PDB file of C-alpha atoms in Angstrom:
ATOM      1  CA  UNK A 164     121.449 162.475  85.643  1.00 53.00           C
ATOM      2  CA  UNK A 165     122.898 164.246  88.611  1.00 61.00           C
ATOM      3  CA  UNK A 166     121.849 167.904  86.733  1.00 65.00           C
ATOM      4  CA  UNK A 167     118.535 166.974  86.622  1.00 65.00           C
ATOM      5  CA  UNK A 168     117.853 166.300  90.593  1.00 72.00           C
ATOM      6  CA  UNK A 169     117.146 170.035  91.219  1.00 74.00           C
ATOM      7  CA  UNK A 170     113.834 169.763  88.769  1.00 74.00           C
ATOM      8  CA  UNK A 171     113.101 167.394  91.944  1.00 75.00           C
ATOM      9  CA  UNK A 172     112.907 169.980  94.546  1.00 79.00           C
ATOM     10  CA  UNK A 173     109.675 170.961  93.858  1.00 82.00           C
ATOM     11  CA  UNK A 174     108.122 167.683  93.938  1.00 83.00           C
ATOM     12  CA  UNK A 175     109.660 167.181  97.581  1.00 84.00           C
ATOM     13  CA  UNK A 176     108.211 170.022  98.625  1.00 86.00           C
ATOM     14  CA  UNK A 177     104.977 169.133  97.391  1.00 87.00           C
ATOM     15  CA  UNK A 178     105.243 165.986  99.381  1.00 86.00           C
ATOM     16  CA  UNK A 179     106.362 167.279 102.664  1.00 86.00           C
ATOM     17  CA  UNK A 180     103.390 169.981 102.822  1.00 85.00           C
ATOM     18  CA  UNK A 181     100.727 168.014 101.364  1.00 85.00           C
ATOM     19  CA  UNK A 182     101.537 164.243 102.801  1.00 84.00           C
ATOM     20  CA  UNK A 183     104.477 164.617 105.344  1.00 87.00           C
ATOM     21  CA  UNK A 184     102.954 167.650 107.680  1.00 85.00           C
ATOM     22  CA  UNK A 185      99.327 165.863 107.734  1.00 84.00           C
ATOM     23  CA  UNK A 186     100.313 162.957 108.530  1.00 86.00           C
ATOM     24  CA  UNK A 187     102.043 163.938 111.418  1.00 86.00           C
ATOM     25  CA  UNK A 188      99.600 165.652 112.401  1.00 82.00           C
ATOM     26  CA  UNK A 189      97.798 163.535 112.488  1.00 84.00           C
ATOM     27  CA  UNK A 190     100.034 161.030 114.852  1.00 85.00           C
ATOM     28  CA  UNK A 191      99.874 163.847 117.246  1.00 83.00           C
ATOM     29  CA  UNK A 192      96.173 164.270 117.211  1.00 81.00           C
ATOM     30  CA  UNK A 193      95.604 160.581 117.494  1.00 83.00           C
ATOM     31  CA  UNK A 194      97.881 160.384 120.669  1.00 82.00           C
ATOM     32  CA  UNK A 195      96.059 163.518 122.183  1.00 79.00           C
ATOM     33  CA  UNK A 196      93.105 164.883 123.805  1.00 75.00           C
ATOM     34  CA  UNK A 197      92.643 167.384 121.160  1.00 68.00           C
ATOM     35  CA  UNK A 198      88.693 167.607 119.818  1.00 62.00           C
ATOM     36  CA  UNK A 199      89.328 170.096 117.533  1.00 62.00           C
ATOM     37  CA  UNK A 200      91.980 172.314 115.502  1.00 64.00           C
ATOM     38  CA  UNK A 201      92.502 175.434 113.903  1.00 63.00           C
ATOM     39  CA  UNK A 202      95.096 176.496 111.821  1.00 60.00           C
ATOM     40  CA  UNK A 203      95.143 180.041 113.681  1.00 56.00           C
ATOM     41  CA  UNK A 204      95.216 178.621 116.877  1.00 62.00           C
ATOM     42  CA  UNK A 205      97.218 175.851 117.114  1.00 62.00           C
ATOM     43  CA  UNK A 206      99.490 175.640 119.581  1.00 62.00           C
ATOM     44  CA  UNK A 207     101.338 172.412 121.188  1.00 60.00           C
ATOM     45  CA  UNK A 208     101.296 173.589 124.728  1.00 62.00           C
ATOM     46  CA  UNK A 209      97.638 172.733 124.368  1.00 63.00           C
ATOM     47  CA  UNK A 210      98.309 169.237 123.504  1.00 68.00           C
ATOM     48  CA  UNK A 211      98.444 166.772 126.602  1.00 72.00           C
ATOM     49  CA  UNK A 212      98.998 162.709 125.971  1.00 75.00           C
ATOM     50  CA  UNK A 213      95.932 160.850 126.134  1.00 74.00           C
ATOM     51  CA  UNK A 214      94.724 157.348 124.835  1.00 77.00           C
ATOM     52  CA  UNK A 215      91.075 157.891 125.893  1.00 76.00           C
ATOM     53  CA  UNK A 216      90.458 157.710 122.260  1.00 76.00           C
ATOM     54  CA  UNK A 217      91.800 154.668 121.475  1.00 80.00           C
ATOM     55  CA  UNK A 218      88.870 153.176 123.749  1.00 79.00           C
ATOM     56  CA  UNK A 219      86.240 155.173 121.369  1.00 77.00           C
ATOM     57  CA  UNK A 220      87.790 153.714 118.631  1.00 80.00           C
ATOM     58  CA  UNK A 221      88.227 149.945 118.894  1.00 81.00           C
ATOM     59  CA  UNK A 222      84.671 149.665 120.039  1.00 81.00           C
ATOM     60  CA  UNK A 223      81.901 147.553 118.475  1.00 84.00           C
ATOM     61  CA  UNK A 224      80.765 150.248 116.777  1.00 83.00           C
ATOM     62  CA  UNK A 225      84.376 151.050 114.862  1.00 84.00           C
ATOM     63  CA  UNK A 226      84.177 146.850 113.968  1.00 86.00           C
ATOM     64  CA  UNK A 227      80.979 146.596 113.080  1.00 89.00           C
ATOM     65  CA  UNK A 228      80.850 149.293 110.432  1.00 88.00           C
ATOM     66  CA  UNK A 229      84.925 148.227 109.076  1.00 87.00           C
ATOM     67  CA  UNK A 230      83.453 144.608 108.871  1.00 90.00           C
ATOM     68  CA  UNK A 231      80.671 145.924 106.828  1.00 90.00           C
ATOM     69  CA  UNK A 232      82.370 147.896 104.443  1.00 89.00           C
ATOM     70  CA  UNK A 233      84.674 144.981 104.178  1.00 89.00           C
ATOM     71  CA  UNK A 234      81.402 142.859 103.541  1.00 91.00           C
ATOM     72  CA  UNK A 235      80.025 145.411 101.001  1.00 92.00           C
ATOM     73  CA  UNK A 236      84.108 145.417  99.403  1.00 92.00           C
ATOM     74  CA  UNK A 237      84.729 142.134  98.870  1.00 92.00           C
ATOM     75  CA  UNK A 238      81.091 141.122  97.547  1.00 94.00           C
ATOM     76  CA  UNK A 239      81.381 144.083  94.770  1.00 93.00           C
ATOM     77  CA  UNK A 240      85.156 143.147  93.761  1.00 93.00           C
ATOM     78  CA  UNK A 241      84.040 139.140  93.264  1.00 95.00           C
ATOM     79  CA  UNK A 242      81.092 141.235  90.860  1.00 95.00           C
ATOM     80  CA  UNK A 243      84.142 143.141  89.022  1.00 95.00           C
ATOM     81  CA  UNK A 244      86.384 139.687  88.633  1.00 95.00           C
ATOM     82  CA  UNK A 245      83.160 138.132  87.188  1.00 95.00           C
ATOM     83  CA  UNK A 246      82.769 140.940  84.765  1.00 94.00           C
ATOM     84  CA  UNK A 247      85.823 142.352  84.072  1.00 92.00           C
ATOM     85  CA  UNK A 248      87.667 138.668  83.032  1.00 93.00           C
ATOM     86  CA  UNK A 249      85.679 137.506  80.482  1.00 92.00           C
ATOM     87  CA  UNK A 250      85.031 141.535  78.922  1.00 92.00           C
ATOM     88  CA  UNK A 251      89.370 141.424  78.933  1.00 91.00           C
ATOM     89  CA  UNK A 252      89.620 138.324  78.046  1.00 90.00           C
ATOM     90  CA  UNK A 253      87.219 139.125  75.096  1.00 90.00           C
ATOM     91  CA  UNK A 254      89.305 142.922  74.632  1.00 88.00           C
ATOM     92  CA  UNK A 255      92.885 140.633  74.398  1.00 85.00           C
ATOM     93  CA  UNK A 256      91.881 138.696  71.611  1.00 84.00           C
ATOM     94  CA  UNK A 257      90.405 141.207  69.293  1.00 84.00           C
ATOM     95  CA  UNK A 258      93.108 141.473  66.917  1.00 79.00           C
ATOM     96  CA  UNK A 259      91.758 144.704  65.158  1.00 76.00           C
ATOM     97  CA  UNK A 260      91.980 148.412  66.405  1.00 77.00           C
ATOM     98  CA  UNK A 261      88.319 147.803  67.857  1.00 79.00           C
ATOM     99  CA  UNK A 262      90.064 146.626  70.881  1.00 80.00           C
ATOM    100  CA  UNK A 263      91.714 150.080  71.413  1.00 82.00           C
ATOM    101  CA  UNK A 264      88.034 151.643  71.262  1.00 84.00           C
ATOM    102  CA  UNK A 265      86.671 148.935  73.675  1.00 83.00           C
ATOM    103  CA  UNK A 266      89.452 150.279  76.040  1.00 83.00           C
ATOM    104  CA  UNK A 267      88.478 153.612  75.414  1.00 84.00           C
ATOM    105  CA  UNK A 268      84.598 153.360  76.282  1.00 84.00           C
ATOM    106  CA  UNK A 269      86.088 151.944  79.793  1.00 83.00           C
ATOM    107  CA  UNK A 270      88.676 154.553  80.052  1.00 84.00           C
ATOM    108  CA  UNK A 271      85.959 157.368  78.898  1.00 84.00           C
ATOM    109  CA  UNK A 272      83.844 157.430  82.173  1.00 81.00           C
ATOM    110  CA  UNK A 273      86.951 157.886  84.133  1.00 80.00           C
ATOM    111  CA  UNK A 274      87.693 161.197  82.818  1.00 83.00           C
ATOM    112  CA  UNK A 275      84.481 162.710  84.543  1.00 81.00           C
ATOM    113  CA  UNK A 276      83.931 163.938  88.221  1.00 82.00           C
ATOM    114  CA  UNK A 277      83.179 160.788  90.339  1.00 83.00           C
ATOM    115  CA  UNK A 278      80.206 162.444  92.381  1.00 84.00           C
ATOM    116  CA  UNK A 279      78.762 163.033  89.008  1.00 85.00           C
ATOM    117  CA  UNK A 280      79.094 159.234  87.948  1.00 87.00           C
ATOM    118  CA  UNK A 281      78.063 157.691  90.947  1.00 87.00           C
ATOM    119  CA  UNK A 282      74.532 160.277  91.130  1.00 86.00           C
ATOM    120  CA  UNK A 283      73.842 159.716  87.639  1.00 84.00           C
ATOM    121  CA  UNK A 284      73.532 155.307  88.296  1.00 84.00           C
ATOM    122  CA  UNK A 285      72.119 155.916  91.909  1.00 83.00           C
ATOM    123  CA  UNK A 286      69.382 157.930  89.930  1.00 83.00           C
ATOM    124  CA  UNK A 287      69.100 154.665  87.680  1.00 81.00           C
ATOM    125  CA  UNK A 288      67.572 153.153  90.086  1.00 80.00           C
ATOM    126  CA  UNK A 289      64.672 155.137  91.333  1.00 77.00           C
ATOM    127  CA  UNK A 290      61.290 154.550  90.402  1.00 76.00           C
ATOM    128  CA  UNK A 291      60.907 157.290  87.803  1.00 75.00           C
ATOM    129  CA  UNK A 292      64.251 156.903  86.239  1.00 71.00           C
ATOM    130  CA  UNK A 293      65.851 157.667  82.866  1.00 71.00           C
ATOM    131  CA  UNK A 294      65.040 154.144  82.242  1.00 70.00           C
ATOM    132  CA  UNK A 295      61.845 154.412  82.833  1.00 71.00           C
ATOM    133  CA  UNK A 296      60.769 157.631  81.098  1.00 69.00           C
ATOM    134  CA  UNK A 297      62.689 156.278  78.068  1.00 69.00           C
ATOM    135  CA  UNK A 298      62.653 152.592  77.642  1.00 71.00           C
ATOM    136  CA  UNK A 299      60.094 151.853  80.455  1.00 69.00           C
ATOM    137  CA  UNK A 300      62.535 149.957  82.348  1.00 72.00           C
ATOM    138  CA  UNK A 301      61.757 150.540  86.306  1.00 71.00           C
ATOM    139  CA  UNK A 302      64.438 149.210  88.527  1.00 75.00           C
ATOM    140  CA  UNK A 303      63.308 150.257  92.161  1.00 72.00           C
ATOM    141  CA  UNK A 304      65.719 149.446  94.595  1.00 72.00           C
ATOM    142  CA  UNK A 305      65.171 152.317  97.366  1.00 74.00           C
ATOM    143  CA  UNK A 306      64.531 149.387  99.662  1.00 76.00           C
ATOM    144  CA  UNK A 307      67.712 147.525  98.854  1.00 81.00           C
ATOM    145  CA  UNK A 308      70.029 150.079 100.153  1.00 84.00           C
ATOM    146  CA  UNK A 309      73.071 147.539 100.487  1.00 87.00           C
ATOM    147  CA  UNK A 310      72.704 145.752  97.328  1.00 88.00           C
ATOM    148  CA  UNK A 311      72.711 149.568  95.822  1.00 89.00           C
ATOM    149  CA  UNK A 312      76.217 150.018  97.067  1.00 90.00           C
ATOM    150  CA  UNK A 313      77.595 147.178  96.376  1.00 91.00           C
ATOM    151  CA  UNK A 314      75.842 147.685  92.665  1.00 91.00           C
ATOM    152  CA  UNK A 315      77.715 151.306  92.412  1.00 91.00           C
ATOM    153  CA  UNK A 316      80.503 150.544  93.689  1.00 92.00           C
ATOM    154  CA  UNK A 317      80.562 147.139  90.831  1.00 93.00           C
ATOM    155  CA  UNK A 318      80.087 149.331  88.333  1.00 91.00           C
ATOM    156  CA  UNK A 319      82.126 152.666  89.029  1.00 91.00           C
ATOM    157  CA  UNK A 320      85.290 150.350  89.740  1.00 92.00           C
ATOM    158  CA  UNK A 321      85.197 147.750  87.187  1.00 92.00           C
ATOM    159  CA  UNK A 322      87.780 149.192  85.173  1.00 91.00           C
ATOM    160  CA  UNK A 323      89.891 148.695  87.753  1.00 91.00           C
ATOM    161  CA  UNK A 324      89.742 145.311  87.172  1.00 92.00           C
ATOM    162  CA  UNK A 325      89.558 145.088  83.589  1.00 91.00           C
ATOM    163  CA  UNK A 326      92.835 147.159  82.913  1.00 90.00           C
ATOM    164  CA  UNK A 327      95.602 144.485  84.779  1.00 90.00           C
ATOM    165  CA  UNK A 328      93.872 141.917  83.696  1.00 91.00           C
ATOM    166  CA  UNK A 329      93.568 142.920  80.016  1.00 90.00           C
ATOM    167  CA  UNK A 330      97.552 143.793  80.230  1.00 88.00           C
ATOM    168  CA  UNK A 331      98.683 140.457  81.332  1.00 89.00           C
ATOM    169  CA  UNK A 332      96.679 138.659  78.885  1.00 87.00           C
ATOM    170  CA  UNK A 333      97.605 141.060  76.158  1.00 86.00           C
ATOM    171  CA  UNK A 334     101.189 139.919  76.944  1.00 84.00           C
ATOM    172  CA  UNK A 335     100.842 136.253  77.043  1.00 81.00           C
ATOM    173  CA  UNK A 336     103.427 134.454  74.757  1.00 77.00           C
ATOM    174  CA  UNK A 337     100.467 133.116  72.188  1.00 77.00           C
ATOM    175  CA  UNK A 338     103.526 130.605  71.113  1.00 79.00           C
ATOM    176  CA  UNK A 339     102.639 128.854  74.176  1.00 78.00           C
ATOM    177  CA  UNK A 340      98.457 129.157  73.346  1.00 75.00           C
ATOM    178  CA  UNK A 341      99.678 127.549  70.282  1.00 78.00           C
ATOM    179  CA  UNK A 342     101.796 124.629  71.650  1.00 82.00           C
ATOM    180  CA  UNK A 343      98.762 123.550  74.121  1.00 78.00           C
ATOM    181  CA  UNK A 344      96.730 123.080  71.151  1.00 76.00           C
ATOM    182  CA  UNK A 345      99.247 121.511  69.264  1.00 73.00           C
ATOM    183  CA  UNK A 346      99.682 118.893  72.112  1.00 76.00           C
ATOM    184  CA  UNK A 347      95.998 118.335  71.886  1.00 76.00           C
ATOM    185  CA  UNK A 348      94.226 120.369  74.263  1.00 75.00           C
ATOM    186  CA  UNK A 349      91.085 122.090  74.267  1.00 79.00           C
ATOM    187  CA  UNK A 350      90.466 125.289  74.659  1.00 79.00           C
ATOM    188  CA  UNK A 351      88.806 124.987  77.998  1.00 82.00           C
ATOM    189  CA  UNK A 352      91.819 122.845  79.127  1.00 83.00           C
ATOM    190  CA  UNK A 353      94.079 125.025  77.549  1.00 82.00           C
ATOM    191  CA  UNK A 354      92.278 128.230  79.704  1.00 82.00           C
ATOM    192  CA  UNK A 355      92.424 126.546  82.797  1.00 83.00           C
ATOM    193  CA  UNK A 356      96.277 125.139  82.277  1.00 83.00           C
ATOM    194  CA  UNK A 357      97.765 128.030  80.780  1.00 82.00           C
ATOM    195  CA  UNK A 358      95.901 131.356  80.658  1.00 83.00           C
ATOM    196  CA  UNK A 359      94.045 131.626  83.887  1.00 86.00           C
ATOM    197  CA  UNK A 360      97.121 130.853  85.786  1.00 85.00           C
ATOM    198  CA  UNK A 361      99.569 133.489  83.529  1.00 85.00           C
ATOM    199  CA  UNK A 362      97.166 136.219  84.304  1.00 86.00           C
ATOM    200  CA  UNK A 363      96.552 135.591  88.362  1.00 86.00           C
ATOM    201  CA  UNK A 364      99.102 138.247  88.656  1.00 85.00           C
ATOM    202  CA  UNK A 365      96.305 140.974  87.005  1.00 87.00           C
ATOM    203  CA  UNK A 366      93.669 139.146  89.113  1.00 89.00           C
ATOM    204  CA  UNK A 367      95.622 139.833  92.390  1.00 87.00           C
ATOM    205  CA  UNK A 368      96.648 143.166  91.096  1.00 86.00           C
ATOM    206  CA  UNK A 369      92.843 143.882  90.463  1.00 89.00           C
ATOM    207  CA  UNK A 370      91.605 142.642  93.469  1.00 89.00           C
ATOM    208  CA  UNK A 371      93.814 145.061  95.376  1.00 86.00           C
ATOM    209  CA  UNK A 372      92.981 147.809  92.809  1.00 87.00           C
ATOM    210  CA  UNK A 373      89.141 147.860  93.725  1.00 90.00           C
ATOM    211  CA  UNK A 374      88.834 146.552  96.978  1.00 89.00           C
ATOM    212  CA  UNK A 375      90.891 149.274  98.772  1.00 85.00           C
ATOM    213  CA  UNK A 376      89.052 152.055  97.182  1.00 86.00           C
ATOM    214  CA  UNK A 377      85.435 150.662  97.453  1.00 89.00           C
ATOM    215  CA  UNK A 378      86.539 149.242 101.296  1.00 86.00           C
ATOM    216  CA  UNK A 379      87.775 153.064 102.382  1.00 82.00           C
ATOM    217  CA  UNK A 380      85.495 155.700 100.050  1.00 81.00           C
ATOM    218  CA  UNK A 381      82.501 157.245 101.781  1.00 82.00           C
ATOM    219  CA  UNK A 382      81.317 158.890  98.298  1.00 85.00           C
ATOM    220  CA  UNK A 383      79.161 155.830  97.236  1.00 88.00           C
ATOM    221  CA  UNK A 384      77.392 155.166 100.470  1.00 88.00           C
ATOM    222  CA  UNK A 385      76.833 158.711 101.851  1.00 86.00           C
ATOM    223  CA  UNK A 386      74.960 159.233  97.808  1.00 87.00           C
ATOM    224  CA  UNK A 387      73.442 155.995  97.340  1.00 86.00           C
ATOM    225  CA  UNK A 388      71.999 155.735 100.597  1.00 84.00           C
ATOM    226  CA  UNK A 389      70.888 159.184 101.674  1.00 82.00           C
ATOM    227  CA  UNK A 390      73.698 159.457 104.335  1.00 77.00           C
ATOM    228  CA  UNK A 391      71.590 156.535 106.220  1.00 80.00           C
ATOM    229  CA  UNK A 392      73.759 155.768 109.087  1.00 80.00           C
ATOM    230  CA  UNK A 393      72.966 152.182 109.120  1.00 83.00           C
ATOM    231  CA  UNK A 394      74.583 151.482 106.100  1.00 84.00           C
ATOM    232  CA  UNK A 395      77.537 153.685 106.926  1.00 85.00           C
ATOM    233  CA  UNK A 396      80.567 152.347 105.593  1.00 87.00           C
ATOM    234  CA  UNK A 397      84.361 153.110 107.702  1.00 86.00           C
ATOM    235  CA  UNK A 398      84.650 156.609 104.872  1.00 84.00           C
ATOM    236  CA  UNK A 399      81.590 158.028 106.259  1.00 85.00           C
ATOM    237  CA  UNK A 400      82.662 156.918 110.092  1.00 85.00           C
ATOM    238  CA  UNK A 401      85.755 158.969 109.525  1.00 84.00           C
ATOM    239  CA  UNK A 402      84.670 161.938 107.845  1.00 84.00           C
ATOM    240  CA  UNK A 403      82.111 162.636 110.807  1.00 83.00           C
ATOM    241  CA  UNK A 404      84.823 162.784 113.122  1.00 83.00           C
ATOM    242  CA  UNK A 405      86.107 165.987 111.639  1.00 81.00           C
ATOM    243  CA  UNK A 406      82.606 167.618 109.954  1.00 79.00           C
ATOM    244  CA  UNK A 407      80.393 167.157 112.638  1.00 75.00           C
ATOM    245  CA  UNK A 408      79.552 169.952 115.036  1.00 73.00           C
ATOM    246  CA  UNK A 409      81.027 168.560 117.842  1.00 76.00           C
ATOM    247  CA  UNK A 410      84.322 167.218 115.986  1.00 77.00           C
ATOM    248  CA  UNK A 411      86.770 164.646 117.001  1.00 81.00           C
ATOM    249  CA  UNK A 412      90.298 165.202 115.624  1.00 81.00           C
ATOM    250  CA  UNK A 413      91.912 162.472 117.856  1.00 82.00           C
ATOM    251  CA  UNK A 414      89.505 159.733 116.874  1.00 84.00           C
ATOM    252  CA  UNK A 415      89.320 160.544 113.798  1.00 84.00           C
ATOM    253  CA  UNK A 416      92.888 160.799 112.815  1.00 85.00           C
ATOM    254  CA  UNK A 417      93.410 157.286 114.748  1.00 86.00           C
ATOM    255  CA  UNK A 418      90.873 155.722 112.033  1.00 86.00           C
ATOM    256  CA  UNK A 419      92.545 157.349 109.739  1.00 86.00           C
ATOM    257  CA  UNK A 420      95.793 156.266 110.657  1.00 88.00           C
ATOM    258  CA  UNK A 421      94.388 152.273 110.883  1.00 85.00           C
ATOM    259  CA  UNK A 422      92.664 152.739 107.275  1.00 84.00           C
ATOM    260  CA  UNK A 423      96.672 153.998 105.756  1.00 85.00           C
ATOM    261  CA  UNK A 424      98.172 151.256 107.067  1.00 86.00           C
ATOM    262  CA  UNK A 425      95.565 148.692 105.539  1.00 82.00           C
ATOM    263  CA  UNK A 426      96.048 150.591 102.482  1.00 80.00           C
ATOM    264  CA  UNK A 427      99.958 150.565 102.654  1.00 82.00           C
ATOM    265  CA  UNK A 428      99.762 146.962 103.197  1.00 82.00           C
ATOM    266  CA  UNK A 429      97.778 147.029 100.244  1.00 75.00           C
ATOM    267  CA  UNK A 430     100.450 148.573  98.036  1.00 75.00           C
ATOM    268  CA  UNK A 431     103.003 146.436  99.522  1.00 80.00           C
ATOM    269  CA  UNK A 432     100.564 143.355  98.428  1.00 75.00           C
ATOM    270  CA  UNK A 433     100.609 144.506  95.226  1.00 70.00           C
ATOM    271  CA  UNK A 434     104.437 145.561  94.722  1.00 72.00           C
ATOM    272  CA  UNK A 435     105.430 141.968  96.144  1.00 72.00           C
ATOM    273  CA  UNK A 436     103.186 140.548  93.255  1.00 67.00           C
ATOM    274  CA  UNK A 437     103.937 143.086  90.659  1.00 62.00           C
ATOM    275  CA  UNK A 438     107.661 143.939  91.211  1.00 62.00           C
ATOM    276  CA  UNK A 439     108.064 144.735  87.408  1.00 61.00           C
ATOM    277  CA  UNK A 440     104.373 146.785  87.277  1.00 56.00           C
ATOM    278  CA  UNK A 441     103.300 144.880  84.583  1.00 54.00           C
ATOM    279  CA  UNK A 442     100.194 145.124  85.295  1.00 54.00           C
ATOM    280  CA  UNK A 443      99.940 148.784  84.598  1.00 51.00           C
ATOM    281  CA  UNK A 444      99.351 149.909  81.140  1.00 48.00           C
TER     282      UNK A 444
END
């Protein structure tokens, strides 16, 4: 195997420009005064240490908008879990090659650009909709700006949750289906006993799946909601640090650098529960 670690090189150096160099950067912006940054000027003479920032940052207004997209997070993952068990519970017992198709109309919408998929349902929902020119369905929910997102985000990331839940199941021993109803048990009992617990490991693996993406994107809100800073979720918070016309590099890269190490936490989470990544198809 030792011949083959020079095909490596290239993937090391892929890491160390594209994850390595920003995120040191960004450790130095976020323990600096620096406001902005160019590529052509940069210079660290011009750096000086400052934690001025760190004041801007763990203020009300930081919590208030993470506990919110937490809020928004966890309410639309609890929608996927409701959804997505029972549609792979349903996809794990087909014992035909429809199953594979099933997969495939979930895996299908994945394979477009996200900004596309997330316009085309926020659209669903206006007053003169496809639905409405079509089947004369009207759902209006330009008033319900938060239930929109949490909607969006339910649907774009459900198969999120379907997938590691449909591969645990898939891999149940049935022998042991078969010996619970041998002993007498029901199929409810036999759900509750045997193949609810067996598949908590695609649950947890789901959970963790959707709720980091929908907790840290800003695509969803900033489309659904018009940019409406009220319903800003911590995505949005972060990205006006840097695009705004009076930009923030320090602050923003300290968000930043809070939000990886929720979402490295997350990974851990989900390495500790899925050492063998079973859950993965």
């Amino acid at each position: 195997m030792t011949k083959f670690k020079k095909l490596a090189i290239p993937y090391f150096v892929w890491i160390f420009i594209l994850i390595i160099i920003p995120l040191f950067l960004m450790l130095i912006f976020s323990l600096s005064n620096v406001e902005g940054f160019s590529p052509y000027t940069f210079n660290f003479k011009d750096f000086s240490l400052s934690f001025s920032q760190y004041q801007t940052v763990f203020s009300w207004t930081f919590f208030q908008v993470l506990f919110r997209s937490l809020g928004y997070s966890l309410l639309a993952t609890l929608f996927t879990f409701l959804i997505g068990y029972p549609v792979a519970y349903f996809i794990s017992r087909i014992q035909n090659r429809a199953k594979y198709l099933l997969l495939l109309l979930f895996i299908l919408p994945m394979w477009t650009n996200l900004l596309l998929r997330v316009q085309t349902i926020n659209n669903l929902f206006k007053p003169n909709s496809f639905l409405t020119n079509v089947f004369g369905i009207t759902i209006n929910l330009m008033d319900y700006k938060s239930l929109k997102i949490i909607i969006v985000m339910t649907i774009v990331y459900l198969p999120f949750m379907i997938f590691p839940i449909y591969t645990v199941l898939e891999k149940q021993d049935k022998a042991l289906l078969e010996a619970s109803k041998d002993l007498g048990a029901g199929p409810v009992k036999t759900f509750f006993k045997i193949t609810f617990p067996m598949s908590l490991k695609g649950v947890f693996s789901g959970f963790t799946m959707v709720f980091l993406p929908a907790a840290m994107g800003f695509t969803i809100p900033a489309i659904v909601t018009d940019g409406d800073p009220a319903y800003s979720m911590i995505g949005q918070l972060i990205e006006r640090q840097f695009m705004s016309s009076s930009p923030q590099y320090n602050v923003g890269s300290l968000m930043s650098l809070i939000i990886i190490i929720i979402i490295f936490m997350g990974l851990i989470l989900i390495g500790k529960i899925d050492e063998k990544g079973e859950t993965l198809l």
